[in-house]
Short mmCIF file of N, CA, C and O and ligand atoms in Angstrom, two decimals:
data_model
loop_
_atom_site.label_atom_id
_atom_site.label_comp_id
_atom_site.label_asym_id
_atom_site.label_seq_id
_atom_site.Cartn_x
_atom_site.Cartn_y
_atom_site.Cartn_z
N MET A 103 0.85 -1.21 0.00
CA MET A 103 0.00 0.00 0.00
C MET A 103 0.88 1.25 0.00
O MET A 103 0.69 2.17 -0.78
N THR A 104 1.89 1.22 0.81
CA THR A 104 2.80 2.37 0.86
C THR A 104 3.51 2.56 -0.49
O THR A 104 3.63 3.66 -0.99
N VAL A 105 3.96 1.41 -1.06
CA VAL A 105 4.67 1.46 -2.34
C VAL A 105 3.79 2.08 -3.41
O VAL A 105 4.23 2.93 -4.17
N HIS A 106 2.51 1.62 -3.44
CA HIS A 106 1.61 2.14 -4.48
C HIS A 106 1.38 3.64 -4.33
O HIS A 106 1.32 4.36 -5.30
N SER A 107 1.30 4.08 -3.11
CA SER A 107 1.02 5.51 -2.92
C SER A 107 2.25 6.36 -3.26
O SER A 107 2.14 7.53 -3.56
N ARG A 108 3.44 5.75 -3.24
CA ARG A 108 4.65 6.53 -3.56
C ARG A 108 4.87 6.66 -5.07
O ARG A 108 5.46 7.60 -5.53
N ARG A 109 4.44 5.62 -5.79
CA ARG A 109 4.76 5.59 -7.23
C ARG A 109 4.34 6.83 -8.02
O ARG A 109 5.14 7.37 -8.76
N PRO A 110 3.07 7.23 -7.84
CA PRO A 110 2.67 8.41 -8.63
C PRO A 110 3.57 9.61 -8.34
O PRO A 110 3.88 10.39 -9.22
N GLY A 111 3.99 9.71 -7.08
CA GLY A 111 4.86 10.83 -6.70
C GLY A 111 6.17 10.77 -7.47
O GLY A 111 6.63 11.77 -7.99
N ARG A 112 6.75 9.58 -7.56
CA ARG A 112 8.03 9.44 -8.29
C ARG A 112 7.85 9.76 -9.77
O ARG A 112 8.69 10.41 -10.36
N LEU A 113 6.77 9.27 -10.34
CA LEU A 113 6.54 9.53 -11.76
C LEU A 113 6.39 11.03 -12.01
O LEU A 113 6.92 11.57 -12.97
N ALA A 114 5.69 11.68 -11.09
CA ALA A 114 5.51 13.13 -11.24
C ALA A 114 6.86 13.83 -11.18
O ALA A 114 7.14 14.76 -11.93
N LEU A 115 7.73 13.33 -10.28
CA LEU A 115 9.06 13.94 -10.14
C LEU A 115 9.86 13.78 -11.43
O LEU A 115 10.46 14.72 -11.94
N VAL A 116 9.83 12.55 -12.00
CA VAL A 116 10.54 12.29 -13.25
C VAL A 116 10.02 13.20 -14.35
O VAL A 116 10.76 13.79 -15.11
N GLY A 117 8.69 13.32 -14.41
CA GLY A 117 8.09 14.19 -15.42
C GLY A 117 8.58 15.62 -15.28
O GLY A 117 8.89 16.28 -16.25
N GLY A 118 8.69 16.05 -14.03
CA GLY A 118 9.16 17.42 -13.79
C GLY A 118 10.58 17.61 -14.27
O GLY A 118 10.92 18.62 -14.86
N VAL A 119 11.41 16.60 -14.03
CA VAL A 119 12.81 16.68 -14.46
C VAL A 119 12.90 16.73 -15.98
O VAL A 119 13.62 17.53 -16.55
N LEU A 120 12.11 15.87 -16.64
CA LEU A 120 12.13 15.85 -18.11
C LEU A 120 11.67 17.18 -18.67
O LEU A 120 12.24 17.70 -19.61
N LEU A 121 10.64 17.75 -18.05
CA LEU A 121 10.13 19.04 -18.51
C LEU A 121 11.23 20.09 -18.35
O LEU A 121 11.47 20.89 -19.25
N SER A 122 11.93 20.06 -17.22
CA SER A 122 13.00 21.03 -16.99
C SER A 122 14.09 20.89 -18.04
O SER A 122 14.59 21.88 -18.57
N LEU A 123 14.47 19.64 -18.34
CA LEU A 123 15.50 19.40 -19.34
C LEU A 123 15.04 19.93 -20.70
O LEU A 123 15.81 20.52 -21.43
N GLY A 124 13.78 19.70 -21.01
CA GLY A 124 13.23 20.18 -22.28
C GLY A 124 13.31 21.69 -22.38
O GLY A 124 13.73 22.25 -23.38
N LEU A 125 12.94 22.35 -21.29
CA LEU A 125 12.98 23.82 -21.28
C LEU A 125 14.42 24.31 -21.39
O LEU A 125 14.71 25.28 -22.07
N ALA A 126 15.33 23.61 -20.71
CA ALA A 126 16.75 23.99 -20.79
C ALA A 126 17.25 23.86 -22.23
O ALA A 126 18.00 24.67 -22.71
N GLY A 127 16.79 22.79 -22.91
CA GLY A 127 17.17 22.58 -24.30
C GLY A 127 16.68 23.71 -25.19
O GLY A 127 17.41 24.21 -26.04
N ILE A 128 15.45 24.13 -24.95
CA ILE A 128 14.89 25.23 -25.74
C ILE A 128 15.68 26.51 -25.45
O ILE A 128 16.04 27.26 -26.35
N ALA A 129 15.99 26.74 -24.17
CA ALA A 129 16.75 27.93 -23.80
C ALA A 129 18.13 27.90 -24.46
O ALA A 129 18.62 28.91 -24.95
N ALA A 130 18.76 26.71 -24.50
CA ALA A 130 20.08 26.58 -25.12
C ALA A 130 19.98 26.89 -26.61
O ALA A 130 20.85 27.54 -27.18
N ALA A 131 18.92 26.43 -27.25
CA ALA A 131 18.73 26.71 -28.68
C ALA A 131 18.59 28.21 -28.90
O ALA A 131 19.15 28.77 -29.83
N TRP A 132 17.85 28.87 -28.03
CA TRP A 132 17.71 30.32 -28.14
C TRP A 132 19.04 31.02 -27.94
O TRP A 132 19.34 32.00 -28.59
N ALA A 133 19.81 30.49 -27.00
CA ALA A 133 21.08 31.14 -26.67
C ALA A 133 22.05 31.08 -27.84
O ALA A 133 23.01 31.81 -27.88
N HIS A 134 21.81 30.19 -28.79
CA HIS A 134 22.75 30.04 -29.90
C HIS A 134 22.09 30.33 -31.24
O HIS A 134 22.25 29.61 -32.19
N GLY A 135 21.33 31.38 -31.29
CA GLY A 135 20.77 31.82 -32.56
C GLY A 135 21.87 32.41 -33.40
O GLY A 135 22.94 32.76 -32.89
N PRO A 136 21.67 32.53 -34.72
CA PRO A 136 22.70 33.05 -35.63
C PRO A 136 23.23 34.41 -35.20
O PRO A 136 24.40 34.71 -35.40
N GLY A 137 22.39 35.21 -34.58
CA GLY A 137 22.81 36.55 -34.14
C GLY A 137 23.85 36.52 -33.05
O GLY A 137 24.53 37.51 -32.80
N ASP A 138 24.00 35.36 -32.37
CA ASP A 138 24.95 35.27 -31.27
C ASP A 138 26.34 34.86 -31.73
O ASP A 138 27.27 34.84 -30.95
N ALA A 139 26.46 34.49 -32.99
CA ALA A 139 27.76 34.03 -33.49
C ALA A 139 28.72 35.21 -33.51
O ALA A 139 28.36 36.33 -33.86
N ALA A 140 29.96 34.94 -33.12
CA ALA A 140 30.97 35.98 -33.04
C ALA A 140 31.91 35.90 -34.23
O ALA A 140 32.07 34.85 -34.86
N THR A 141 32.55 37.02 -34.58
CA THR A 141 33.61 37.01 -35.58
C THR A 141 34.93 37.38 -34.92
O THR A 141 35.98 37.36 -35.55
N ARG A 142 34.85 37.71 -33.63
CA ARG A 142 36.05 38.11 -32.88
C ARG A 142 35.79 37.80 -31.42
O ARG A 142 34.75 38.18 -30.87
N VAL A 143 36.70 37.07 -30.79
CA VAL A 143 36.49 36.71 -29.39
C VAL A 143 37.83 36.55 -28.69
O VAL A 143 38.85 36.26 -29.33
N GLU A 144 37.82 36.81 -27.40
CA GLU A 144 39.03 36.62 -26.60
C GLU A 144 38.84 35.41 -25.69
O GLU A 144 37.80 35.27 -25.07
N ILE A 145 39.84 34.54 -25.68
CA ILE A 145 39.81 33.39 -24.78
C ILE A 145 40.98 33.52 -23.81
O ILE A 145 42.14 33.56 -24.23
N GLY A 146 40.66 33.60 -22.55
CA GLY A 146 41.69 33.69 -21.52
C GLY A 146 42.16 32.30 -21.12
O GLY A 146 41.41 31.33 -21.21
N ILE A 147 43.41 32.23 -20.73
CA ILE A 147 43.96 30.97 -20.20
C ILE A 147 44.54 31.28 -18.83
O ILE A 147 45.46 32.08 -18.70
N ASN A 148 43.93 30.66 -17.82
CA ASN A 148 44.33 30.94 -16.45
C ASN A 148 44.19 29.67 -15.62
O ASN A 148 43.15 29.01 -15.71
N PHE A 149 45.22 29.34 -14.84
CA PHE A 149 45.21 28.11 -14.05
C PHE A 149 44.86 26.90 -14.92
O PHE A 149 44.08 26.04 -14.53
N SER A 150 45.42 26.88 -16.13
CA SER A 150 45.23 25.76 -17.07
C SER A 150 43.76 25.48 -17.39
O SER A 150 43.32 24.33 -17.46
N HIS A 151 43.01 26.57 -17.58
CA HIS A 151 41.63 26.45 -18.06
C HIS A 151 41.35 27.56 -19.06
O HIS A 151 41.90 28.66 -18.93
N PHE A 152 40.49 27.25 -20.05
CA PHE A 152 40.06 28.26 -21.01
C PHE A 152 38.83 28.98 -20.48
O PHE A 152 37.95 28.37 -19.88
N THR A 153 38.76 30.29 -20.72
CA THR A 153 37.56 31.05 -20.40
C THR A 153 37.27 32.00 -21.55
O THR A 153 38.12 32.84 -21.84
N PRO A 154 36.15 31.89 -22.25
CA PRO A 154 35.08 30.94 -21.99
C PRO A 154 35.42 29.54 -22.51
O PRO A 154 36.35 29.37 -23.29
N THR A 155 34.57 28.58 -22.12
CA THR A 155 34.73 27.21 -22.60
C THR A 155 33.82 26.95 -23.80
O THR A 155 33.76 25.83 -24.30
N GLU A 156 33.11 28.00 -24.23
CA GLU A 156 32.28 27.82 -25.43
C GLU A 156 32.28 29.10 -26.25
O GLU A 156 32.12 30.19 -25.71
N VAL A 157 32.50 28.93 -27.55
CA VAL A 157 32.51 30.05 -28.48
C VAL A 157 31.59 29.66 -29.64
O VAL A 157 31.59 28.51 -30.06
N VAL A 158 30.81 30.62 -30.12
CA VAL A 158 29.88 30.33 -31.21
C VAL A 158 30.31 31.09 -32.46
O VAL A 158 30.58 32.30 -32.40
N ALA A 159 30.39 30.37 -33.57
CA ALA A 159 30.75 30.98 -34.85
C ALA A 159 29.74 30.54 -35.91
O ALA A 159 28.85 29.74 -35.64
N THR A 160 29.90 31.08 -37.11
CA THR A 160 29.03 30.72 -38.22
C THR A 160 29.84 29.99 -39.28
O THR A 160 30.98 30.37 -39.56
N ALA A 161 29.25 28.95 -39.85
CA ALA A 161 29.94 28.17 -40.89
C ALA A 161 30.38 29.07 -42.03
O ALA A 161 29.60 29.90 -42.52
N GLY A 162 31.64 28.93 -42.43
CA GLY A 162 32.16 29.69 -43.56
C GLY A 162 32.57 31.11 -43.23
O GLY A 162 33.10 31.81 -44.09
N VAL A 163 32.32 31.55 -41.99
CA VAL A 163 32.66 32.92 -41.59
C VAL A 163 33.88 32.88 -40.66
O VAL A 163 33.83 32.23 -39.61
N PRO A 164 34.98 33.54 -41.05
CA PRO A 164 36.17 33.51 -40.21
C PRO A 164 35.91 34.11 -38.83
O PRO A 164 35.17 35.10 -38.71
N ILE A 165 36.49 33.50 -37.82
CA ILE A 165 36.41 34.04 -36.47
C ILE A 165 37.84 34.24 -35.97
O ILE A 165 38.68 33.34 -36.07
N THR A 166 38.10 35.46 -35.49
CA THR A 166 39.43 35.80 -34.98
C THR A 166 39.45 35.61 -33.48
O THR A 166 38.62 36.16 -32.77
N ILE A 167 40.38 34.80 -33.03
CA ILE A 167 40.45 34.43 -31.62
C ILE A 167 41.76 34.91 -31.02
O ILE A 167 42.84 34.58 -31.52
N THR A 168 41.65 35.71 -29.98
CA THR A 168 42.82 36.20 -29.27
C THR A 168 42.98 35.38 -28.00
O THR A 168 42.09 35.36 -27.14
N LEU A 169 44.09 34.67 -27.90
CA LEU A 169 44.36 33.80 -26.77
C LEU A 169 45.31 34.50 -25.81
O LEU A 169 46.43 34.84 -26.18
N VAL A 170 44.84 34.73 -24.60
CA VAL A 170 45.62 35.47 -23.60
C VAL A 170 46.03 34.52 -22.48
O VAL A 170 45.21 34.11 -21.67
N ASN A 171 47.31 34.16 -22.49
CA ASN A 171 47.82 33.21 -21.51
C ASN A 171 48.43 33.96 -20.33
O ASN A 171 49.53 34.50 -20.42
N THR A 172 47.74 33.98 -19.21
CA THR A 172 48.27 34.66 -18.02
C THR A 172 48.97 33.68 -17.08
O THR A 172 49.38 34.06 -15.99
N ASP A 173 49.07 32.43 -17.52
CA ASP A 173 49.78 31.43 -16.70
C ASP A 173 51.29 31.57 -16.87
O ASP A 173 51.77 32.04 -17.90
N PRO A 174 52.05 31.10 -15.87
CA PRO A 174 53.51 31.11 -15.99
C PRO A 174 54.06 29.90 -16.74
O PRO A 174 55.26 29.64 -16.71
N ILE A 175 53.18 29.17 -17.42
CA ILE A 175 53.61 28.02 -18.22
C ILE A 175 53.01 28.11 -19.62
O ILE A 175 52.00 28.80 -19.83
N ASP A 176 53.63 27.43 -20.58
CA ASP A 176 53.15 27.42 -21.96
C ASP A 176 51.86 26.60 -22.08
O ASP A 176 51.63 25.68 -21.30
N HIS A 177 51.06 26.95 -23.09
CA HIS A 177 49.84 26.18 -23.40
C HIS A 177 49.67 26.09 -24.91
O HIS A 177 50.40 26.75 -25.67
N GLU A 178 48.68 25.30 -25.32
CA GLU A 178 48.32 25.18 -26.73
C GLU A 178 46.82 25.38 -26.88
O GLU A 178 46.05 25.17 -25.94
N TRP A 179 46.43 25.79 -28.08
CA TRP A 179 45.01 25.87 -28.41
C TRP A 179 44.87 25.20 -29.77
O TRP A 179 45.28 25.76 -30.79
N LEU A 180 44.34 23.99 -29.74
CA LEU A 180 44.20 23.21 -30.97
C LEU A 180 42.72 22.93 -31.17
O LEU A 180 42.06 22.36 -30.29
N VAL A 181 42.19 23.34 -32.33
CA VAL A 181 40.75 23.17 -32.57
C VAL A 181 40.52 22.29 -33.80
O VAL A 181 41.19 22.44 -34.83
N GLY A 182 39.57 21.35 -33.66
CA GLY A 182 39.26 20.48 -34.79
C GLY A 182 38.29 19.39 -34.39
O GLY A 182 37.76 19.39 -33.27
N ASP A 183 38.10 18.46 -35.33
CA ASP A 183 37.15 17.37 -35.06
C ASP A 183 37.84 16.26 -34.27
O ASP A 183 39.01 16.37 -33.89
N GLU A 184 37.12 15.18 -34.01
CA GLU A 184 37.64 14.13 -33.14
C GLU A 184 38.88 13.46 -33.74
O GLU A 184 39.84 13.16 -33.02
N ALA A 185 38.90 13.25 -35.05
CA ALA A 185 40.05 12.62 -35.71
C ALA A 185 41.29 13.50 -35.54
O ALA A 185 42.40 13.02 -35.29
N PHE A 186 41.10 14.81 -35.68
CA PHE A 186 42.18 15.80 -35.49
C PHE A 186 42.76 15.67 -34.09
O PHE A 186 43.97 15.59 -33.90
N HIS A 187 41.89 15.61 -33.08
CA HIS A 187 42.38 15.55 -31.70
C HIS A 187 43.06 14.22 -31.39
O HIS A 187 44.02 14.17 -30.64
N GLU A 188 42.55 13.17 -32.00
CA GLU A 188 43.17 11.87 -31.77
C GLU A 188 44.62 11.87 -32.28
O GLU A 188 45.51 11.33 -31.64
N ARG A 189 44.83 12.54 -33.42
CA ARG A 189 46.19 12.66 -33.96
C ARG A 189 47.09 13.44 -32.99
O ARG A 189 48.24 13.09 -32.75
N HIS A 190 46.54 14.50 -32.41
CA HIS A 190 47.36 15.34 -31.53
C HIS A 190 47.59 14.74 -30.16
O HIS A 190 48.57 15.05 -29.49
N ARG A 191 46.68 13.87 -29.73
CA ARG A 191 46.90 13.21 -28.43
C ARG A 191 48.12 12.32 -28.49
O ARG A 191 48.82 12.15 -27.50
N THR A 192 48.38 11.79 -29.67
CA THR A 192 49.52 10.89 -29.81
C THR A 192 50.67 11.57 -30.56
O THR A 192 51.66 10.95 -30.88
N GLY A 193 50.49 12.86 -30.87
CA GLY A 193 51.48 13.59 -31.67
C GLY A 193 52.72 13.96 -30.87
O GLY A 193 52.73 13.91 -29.64
N THR A 194 53.73 14.35 -31.60
CA THR A 194 55.00 14.70 -30.95
C THR A 194 55.48 16.09 -31.33
O THR A 194 56.58 16.49 -30.98
N GLU A 195 54.65 16.86 -32.08
CA GLU A 195 55.05 18.21 -32.47
C GLU A 195 55.26 19.06 -31.22
O GLU A 195 54.33 19.26 -30.44
N PRO A 196 56.45 19.57 -31.01
CA PRO A 196 56.69 20.35 -29.79
C PRO A 196 56.16 21.77 -29.86
O PRO A 196 55.88 22.39 -28.85
N HIS A 197 56.01 22.29 -31.09
CA HIS A 197 55.57 23.67 -31.22
C HIS A 197 54.62 23.81 -32.40
O HIS A 197 54.79 23.17 -33.42
N HIS A 198 53.60 24.65 -32.20
CA HIS A 198 52.62 24.88 -33.26
C HIS A 198 52.65 26.34 -33.68
O HIS A 198 53.04 27.19 -32.91
N GLY A 199 52.21 26.61 -34.88
CA GLY A 199 52.19 27.99 -35.32
C GLY A 199 51.97 28.14 -36.81
O GLY A 199 51.51 29.17 -37.28
N ALA A 200 52.26 27.08 -37.57
CA ALA A 200 52.13 27.18 -39.02
C ALA A 200 50.67 27.11 -39.46
O ALA A 200 50.31 27.69 -40.47
N ARG A 201 49.83 26.43 -38.69
CA ARG A 201 48.42 26.29 -39.06
C ARG A 201 47.55 27.09 -38.09
O ARG A 201 47.78 27.05 -36.87
N PRO A 202 46.53 27.81 -38.64
CA PRO A 202 45.71 28.65 -37.76
C PRO A 202 44.93 27.87 -36.70
O PRO A 202 44.55 28.42 -35.67
N THR A 203 44.70 26.57 -36.94
CA THR A 203 43.94 25.77 -35.97
C THR A 203 44.84 25.15 -34.91
O THR A 203 44.37 24.43 -34.04
N GLU A 204 46.16 25.40 -35.02
CA GLU A 204 47.12 24.81 -34.07
C GLU A 204 48.03 25.91 -33.56
O GLU A 204 48.94 26.35 -34.26
N VAL A 205 47.78 26.35 -32.34
CA VAL A 205 48.48 27.53 -31.82
C VAL A 205 49.19 27.19 -30.52
O VAL A 205 48.61 26.59 -29.62
N SER A 206 50.45 27.60 -30.42
CA SER A 206 51.18 27.53 -29.16
C SER A 206 51.15 28.92 -28.53
O SER A 206 51.35 29.92 -29.21
N ILE A 207 50.87 28.98 -27.22
CA ILE A 207 50.85 30.26 -26.52
C ILE A 207 51.85 30.18 -25.36
O ILE A 207 51.57 29.56 -24.34
N PRO A 208 53.01 30.81 -25.54
CA PRO A 208 54.02 30.76 -24.48
C PRO A 208 53.50 31.40 -23.18
O PRO A 208 52.54 32.19 -23.21
N ALA A 209 54.15 31.10 -22.09
CA ALA A 209 53.80 31.67 -20.79
C ALA A 209 53.69 33.19 -20.88
O ALA A 209 54.58 33.84 -21.42
N GLY A 210 52.59 33.74 -20.42
CA GLY A 210 52.42 35.18 -20.38
C GLY A 210 52.16 35.86 -21.71
O GLY A 210 52.05 37.07 -21.78
N ALA A 211 52.03 35.07 -22.78
CA ALA A 211 51.91 35.66 -24.12
C ALA A 211 50.46 35.76 -24.58
O ALA A 211 49.57 35.11 -24.04
N THR A 212 50.25 36.61 -25.58
CA THR A 212 48.96 36.73 -26.25
C THR A 212 49.18 36.42 -27.72
O THR A 212 50.08 36.98 -28.35
N VAL A 213 48.38 35.50 -28.26
CA VAL A 213 48.51 35.08 -29.65
C VAL A 213 47.13 35.15 -30.30
O VAL A 213 46.14 34.74 -29.72
N THR A 214 47.11 35.69 -31.51
CA THR A 214 45.84 35.80 -32.23
C THR A 214 45.86 34.89 -33.45
O THR A 214 46.87 34.79 -34.15
N THR A 215 44.73 34.22 -33.68
CA THR A 215 44.60 33.37 -34.85
C THR A 215 43.20 33.56 -35.44
O THR A 215 42.28 33.98 -34.75
N THR A 216 43.08 33.27 -36.73
CA THR A 216 41.77 33.35 -37.37
C THR A 216 41.46 32.01 -38.02
O THR A 216 42.26 31.51 -38.82
N VAL A 217 40.33 31.42 -37.63
CA VAL A 217 39.95 30.12 -38.17
C VAL A 217 38.57 30.22 -38.83
O VAL A 217 37.80 31.14 -38.55
N SER A 218 38.30 29.24 -39.70
CA SER A 218 37.00 29.20 -40.36
C SER A 218 36.66 27.75 -40.64
O SER A 218 37.50 26.98 -41.11
N PHE A 219 35.44 27.37 -40.30
CA PHE A 219 34.99 26.00 -40.56
C PHE A 219 33.82 26.03 -41.54
O PHE A 219 32.83 26.73 -41.31
N ALA A 220 33.94 25.29 -42.63
CA ALA A 220 32.90 25.27 -43.65
C ALA A 220 31.68 24.48 -43.19
O ALA A 220 30.55 24.80 -43.56
N GLN A 221 31.92 23.44 -42.38
CA GLN A 221 30.83 22.57 -41.94
C GLN A 221 30.35 22.94 -40.54
O GLN A 221 31.17 23.07 -39.63
N PRO A 222 29.02 23.12 -40.36
CA PRO A 222 28.51 23.35 -39.01
C PRO A 222 28.81 22.16 -38.12
O PRO A 222 28.95 21.03 -38.61
N GLY A 223 28.91 22.40 -36.84
CA GLY A 223 29.16 21.31 -35.91
C GLY A 223 29.87 21.81 -34.67
O GLY A 223 30.01 23.01 -34.46
N GLU A 224 30.30 20.86 -33.85
CA GLU A 224 31.00 21.20 -32.63
C GLU A 224 32.45 20.76 -32.75
O GLU A 224 32.74 19.59 -32.98
N TYR A 225 33.34 21.71 -32.64
CA TYR A 225 34.77 21.44 -32.74
C TYR A 225 35.41 21.77 -31.39
O TYR A 225 35.34 22.92 -30.94
N LEU A 226 35.99 20.77 -30.77
CA LEU A 226 36.60 21.02 -29.47
C LEU A 226 37.91 21.77 -29.63
O LEU A 226 38.63 21.58 -30.61
N TYR A 227 38.20 22.65 -28.67
CA TYR A 227 39.56 23.19 -28.58
C TYR A 227 40.18 22.67 -27.30
O TYR A 227 39.58 22.69 -26.23
N ILE A 228 41.39 22.16 -27.46
CA ILE A 228 42.05 21.42 -26.38
C ILE A 228 43.53 21.80 -26.33
O ILE A 228 44.15 22.05 -27.36
N CYS A 229 44.07 21.82 -25.13
CA CYS A 229 45.52 21.92 -24.96
C CYS A 229 46.04 20.50 -24.81
O CYS A 229 45.65 19.80 -23.87
N HIS A 230 46.90 20.11 -25.75
CA HIS A 230 47.38 18.73 -25.73
C HIS A 230 48.75 18.56 -25.07
O HIS A 230 49.40 17.53 -25.25
N LEU A 231 49.19 19.56 -24.32
CA LEU A 231 50.41 19.34 -23.53
C LEU A 231 50.09 18.28 -22.48
O LEU A 231 48.94 18.17 -22.03
N PRO A 232 51.06 17.48 -22.10
CA PRO A 232 50.79 16.32 -21.24
C PRO A 232 49.99 16.66 -19.98
O PRO A 232 50.39 17.52 -19.20
N GLY A 233 48.84 16.01 -19.83
CA GLY A 233 48.02 16.16 -18.63
C GLY A 233 47.02 17.29 -18.68
O GLY A 233 46.09 17.34 -17.87
N HIS A 234 47.15 18.22 -19.64
CA HIS A 234 46.30 19.42 -19.62
C HIS A 234 44.86 19.11 -20.01
O HIS A 234 43.93 19.68 -19.44
N GLU A 235 44.66 18.22 -20.99
CA GLU A 235 43.28 17.87 -21.38
C GLU A 235 42.57 17.20 -20.21
O GLU A 235 41.44 17.54 -19.89
N ALA A 236 43.26 16.26 -19.57
CA ALA A 236 42.66 15.54 -18.44
C ALA A 236 42.35 16.50 -17.29
O ALA A 236 41.37 16.32 -16.55
N TYR A 237 43.15 17.57 -17.18
CA TYR A 237 42.94 18.56 -16.11
C TYR A 237 41.73 19.45 -16.42
O TYR A 237 41.21 20.13 -15.54
N GLY A 238 41.29 19.46 -17.68
CA GLY A 238 40.09 20.22 -18.04
C GLY A 238 40.33 21.34 -19.02
O GLY A 238 39.51 22.24 -19.16
N MET A 239 41.47 21.31 -19.72
CA MET A 239 41.76 22.36 -20.68
C MET A 239 41.07 22.08 -22.00
O MET A 239 41.71 21.78 -23.01
N VAL A 240 39.75 22.17 -21.96
CA VAL A 240 38.90 21.81 -23.10
C VAL A 240 37.79 22.83 -23.25
O VAL A 240 37.24 23.30 -22.24
N GLY A 241 37.47 23.19 -24.48
CA GLY A 241 36.32 24.04 -24.75
C GLY A 241 35.72 23.62 -26.07
O GLY A 241 36.23 22.72 -26.74
N VAL A 242 34.62 24.26 -26.45
CA VAL A 242 33.96 23.89 -27.71
C VAL A 242 33.69 25.12 -28.57
O VAL A 242 33.19 26.13 -28.09
N LEU A 243 34.09 25.01 -29.83
CA LEU A 243 33.73 26.02 -30.83
C LEU A 243 32.50 25.47 -31.55
O LEU A 243 32.58 24.48 -32.27
N ARG A 244 31.37 26.10 -31.30
CA ARG A 244 30.11 25.64 -31.89
C ARG A 244 29.89 26.43 -33.18
O ARG A 244 29.75 27.65 -33.15
N VAL A 245 29.88 25.72 -34.28
CA VAL A 245 29.74 26.37 -35.59
C VAL A 245 28.30 26.17 -36.10
O VAL A 245 27.88 25.04 -36.37
N LEU A 246 27.58 27.26 -36.18
CA LEU A 246 26.17 27.22 -36.60
C LEU A 246 26.09 27.28 -38.12
O LEU A 246 26.97 27.85 -38.78
N PRO A 247 25.02 26.70 -38.68
CA PRO A 247 24.82 26.81 -40.14
C PRO A 247 24.70 28.28 -40.53
O PRO A 247 24.18 29.09 -39.76
N ALA A 248 25.16 28.61 -41.70
CA ALA A 248 25.01 29.98 -42.19
C ALA A 248 23.54 30.28 -42.36
O ALA A 248 22.78 29.43 -42.81
N PRO A 249 23.09 31.48 -41.95
CA PRO A 249 21.67 31.83 -42.03
C PRO A 249 21.18 31.93 -43.48
O PRO A 249 21.96 32.19 -44.36
CU1 CU B 341 47.80 23.71 -21.42
#
């Protein structure tokens, strides 16, 4: 009898959670309308974390990113798809700079790069120096379809 009287309560709770998640999803969709896409953004690096951890761009539109490293150690900012990151996790390149999607930022330095992605999607940016990704040096460049 007690069990039966509790069940509807639990179902109602689950329903409430699902409704909340649904509303959060709608809010997230609103937060990333085409008008929110940036063409210029600054990403700070402090205590081995990126701020912000999410940047929104538009497919085919270049976005200029200024990376400001206030840490006393070097970092990297590498952006791309999963295959790209898998290559860099096992890579041995000590320094980046020739490609706009692969940037080394020395201790205390500011480096600017301009990238453009033709395909909409989510491209992670990660520091692949040993241990930094596991520590949380990860963010996402969300590329929206062109309006
Ligand atoms: Cu790092």
